[in-house]
Coordinates of C-alpha atoms in Angstrom, one line a residue:
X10 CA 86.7 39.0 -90.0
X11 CA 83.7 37.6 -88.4
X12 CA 81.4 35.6 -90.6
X13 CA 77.5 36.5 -91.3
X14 CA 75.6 33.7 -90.9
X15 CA 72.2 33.9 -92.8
X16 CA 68.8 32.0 -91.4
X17 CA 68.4 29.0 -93.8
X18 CA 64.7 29.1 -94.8
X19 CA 62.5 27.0 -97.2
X20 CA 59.0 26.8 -98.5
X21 CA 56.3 26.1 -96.6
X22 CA 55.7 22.8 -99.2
X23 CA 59.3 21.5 -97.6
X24 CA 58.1 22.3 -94.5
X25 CA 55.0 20.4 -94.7
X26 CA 56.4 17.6 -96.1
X27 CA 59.0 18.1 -93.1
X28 CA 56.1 17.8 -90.6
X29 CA 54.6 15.0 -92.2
X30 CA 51.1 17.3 -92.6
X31 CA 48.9 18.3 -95.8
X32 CA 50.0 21.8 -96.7
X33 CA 46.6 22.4 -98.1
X34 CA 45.2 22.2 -94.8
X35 CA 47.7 24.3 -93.1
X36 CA 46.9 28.0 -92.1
X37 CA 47.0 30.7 -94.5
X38 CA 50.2 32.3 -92.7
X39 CA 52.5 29.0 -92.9
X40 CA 51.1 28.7 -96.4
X41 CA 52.3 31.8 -97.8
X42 CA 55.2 32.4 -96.1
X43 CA 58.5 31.0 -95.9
X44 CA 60.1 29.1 -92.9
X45 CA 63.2 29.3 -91.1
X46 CA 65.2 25.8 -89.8
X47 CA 64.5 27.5 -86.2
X48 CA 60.5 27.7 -87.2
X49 CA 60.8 23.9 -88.1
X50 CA 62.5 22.9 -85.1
X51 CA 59.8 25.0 -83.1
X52 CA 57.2 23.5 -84.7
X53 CA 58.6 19.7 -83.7
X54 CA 59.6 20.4 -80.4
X55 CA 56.5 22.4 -79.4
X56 CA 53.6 21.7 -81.9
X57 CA 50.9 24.7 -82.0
X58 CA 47.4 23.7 -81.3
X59 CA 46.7 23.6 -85.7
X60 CA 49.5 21.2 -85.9
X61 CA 48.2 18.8 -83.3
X62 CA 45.1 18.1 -84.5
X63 CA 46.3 18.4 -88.6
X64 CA 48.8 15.3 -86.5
X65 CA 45.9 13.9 -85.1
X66 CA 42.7 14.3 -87.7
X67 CA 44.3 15.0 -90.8
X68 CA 43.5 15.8 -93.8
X69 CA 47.0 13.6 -94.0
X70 CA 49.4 13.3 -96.9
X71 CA 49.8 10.5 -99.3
X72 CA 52.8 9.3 -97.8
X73 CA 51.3 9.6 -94.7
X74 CA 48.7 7.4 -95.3
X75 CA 50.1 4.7 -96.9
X76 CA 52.2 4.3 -93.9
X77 CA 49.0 4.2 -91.4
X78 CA 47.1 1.9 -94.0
X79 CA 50.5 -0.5 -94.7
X80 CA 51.1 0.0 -98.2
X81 CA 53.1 2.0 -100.7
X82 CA 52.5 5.7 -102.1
X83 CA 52.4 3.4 -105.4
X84 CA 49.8 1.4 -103.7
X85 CA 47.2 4.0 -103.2
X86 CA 47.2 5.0 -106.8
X87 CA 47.2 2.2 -108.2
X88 CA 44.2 2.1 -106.4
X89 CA 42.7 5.2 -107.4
X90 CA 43.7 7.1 -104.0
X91 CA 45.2 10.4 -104.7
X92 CA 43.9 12.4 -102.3
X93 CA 44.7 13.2 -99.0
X94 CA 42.5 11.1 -96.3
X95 CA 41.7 12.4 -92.8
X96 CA 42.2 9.5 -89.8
X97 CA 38.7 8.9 -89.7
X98 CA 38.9 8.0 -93.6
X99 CA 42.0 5.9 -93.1
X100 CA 40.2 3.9 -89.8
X101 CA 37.0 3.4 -91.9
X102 CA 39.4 1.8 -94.6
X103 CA 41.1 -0.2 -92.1
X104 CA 38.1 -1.8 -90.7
X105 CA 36.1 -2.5 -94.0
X106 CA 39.9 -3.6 -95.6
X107 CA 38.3 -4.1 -99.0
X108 CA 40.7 -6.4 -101.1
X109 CA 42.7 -3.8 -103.0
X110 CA 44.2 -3.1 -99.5
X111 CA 44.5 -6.7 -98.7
X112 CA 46.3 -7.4 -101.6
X113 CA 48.4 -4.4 -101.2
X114 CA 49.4 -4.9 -97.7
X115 CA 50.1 -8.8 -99.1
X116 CA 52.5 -7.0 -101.4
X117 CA 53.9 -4.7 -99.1
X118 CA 55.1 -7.6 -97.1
X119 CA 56.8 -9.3 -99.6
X120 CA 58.7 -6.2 -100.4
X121 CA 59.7 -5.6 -97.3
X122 CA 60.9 -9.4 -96.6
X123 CA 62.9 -9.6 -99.7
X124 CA 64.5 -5.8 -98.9
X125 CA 65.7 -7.5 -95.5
X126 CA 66.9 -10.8 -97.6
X127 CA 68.8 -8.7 -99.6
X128 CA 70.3 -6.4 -96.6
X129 CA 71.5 -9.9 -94.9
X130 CA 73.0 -11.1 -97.9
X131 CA 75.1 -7.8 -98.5
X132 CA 76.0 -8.3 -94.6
X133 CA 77.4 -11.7 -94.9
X134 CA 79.0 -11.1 -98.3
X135 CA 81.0 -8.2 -96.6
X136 CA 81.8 -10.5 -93.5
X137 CA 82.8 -13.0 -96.4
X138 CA 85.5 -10.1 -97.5
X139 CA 86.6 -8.9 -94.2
X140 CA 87.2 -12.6 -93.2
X141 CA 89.3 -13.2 -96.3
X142 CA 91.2 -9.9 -96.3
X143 CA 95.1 -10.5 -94.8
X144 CA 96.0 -9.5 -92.0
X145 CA 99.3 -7.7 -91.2

C-alpha cells in the first residue's frame, strides 16, 4: 500500500500571521482563499512584489509593531493603539517618542531583564542538580 499524502493548507488569517503582514491589506486572492505549506514556503523564500512592500510600508500588524516600536502587544493598548500602523506611522512615533512609549519601552526593559534573571537562575539551579547527582 502506498500512502496518500494530502497538501496541508490553512487560512489565509494563519498565513498572515505566518508572514508577519496585515491580512486586511493583503490581496483579495490570498484573502479569500486558502493556502498550502508549499504557498507559505513560496511566499518566504521568494516574496511577490505585494508582499515586499506590505514588508516594507505596512499597514503592519499589532505584533509587528510593538516589536519595531520596543514594547508589548499589551503596551499599545493600553495606550489606545489597536490599529495596525504603516512604517511611516511607526517612524513618526519613534522620533516624537511621546511618554507613553517612553514609559513603555522603560517597562519593556525591565521585563526583559528580569525574564533573563530568571533564565540564569533556572540554569545554575540545574547545574546545582547535575553537580550533586552520583555518579556511577
Amino acid at each position: 500500500m502506498t500512502s496518500h499524502q494530502t497538501s496541508q493548507t490553512m487560512k489565509p488569517a494563519t498565513a498572515a500571521k505566518k508572514l508577519g503582514v496585515y491580512l486586511a491589506a493583503t490581496p483579495a486572492e490570498f484573502r479569500e482563499g486558502v493556502v498550502s505549506r508549499a504557498e507559505l514556503n513560496a511566499f518566504q523564500a521568494d516574496p511577490p512584489e505585494w508582499l515586499r512592500e506590505l514588508r516594507r510600508n505596512g499597514p503592519h500588524p499589532r505584533p509587528v509593531v510593538a516589536a519595531k516600536l520596543g514594547v508589548s502587544i499589551s503596551g499599545l493598548a493600553r495606550n489606545g493603539v489597536t490599529e495596525a500602523l504603516t512604517t511611516e506611522q511607526i517612524e513618526e512615533l519613534k522620533r516624537e517618542e511621546p511618554e507613553w512609549l517612553r514609559r513603555e519601552r522603560a517597562t519593556q526593559a525591565e521585563v526583559r531583564q528580569e525574564a533573563a534573571r530568571l533564565k540564569k537562575l533556572r540554569e545554575e539551579k540545574a547545574e546545582a542538580r547535575e553537580e550533586a547527582r552520583p555518579r556511577s
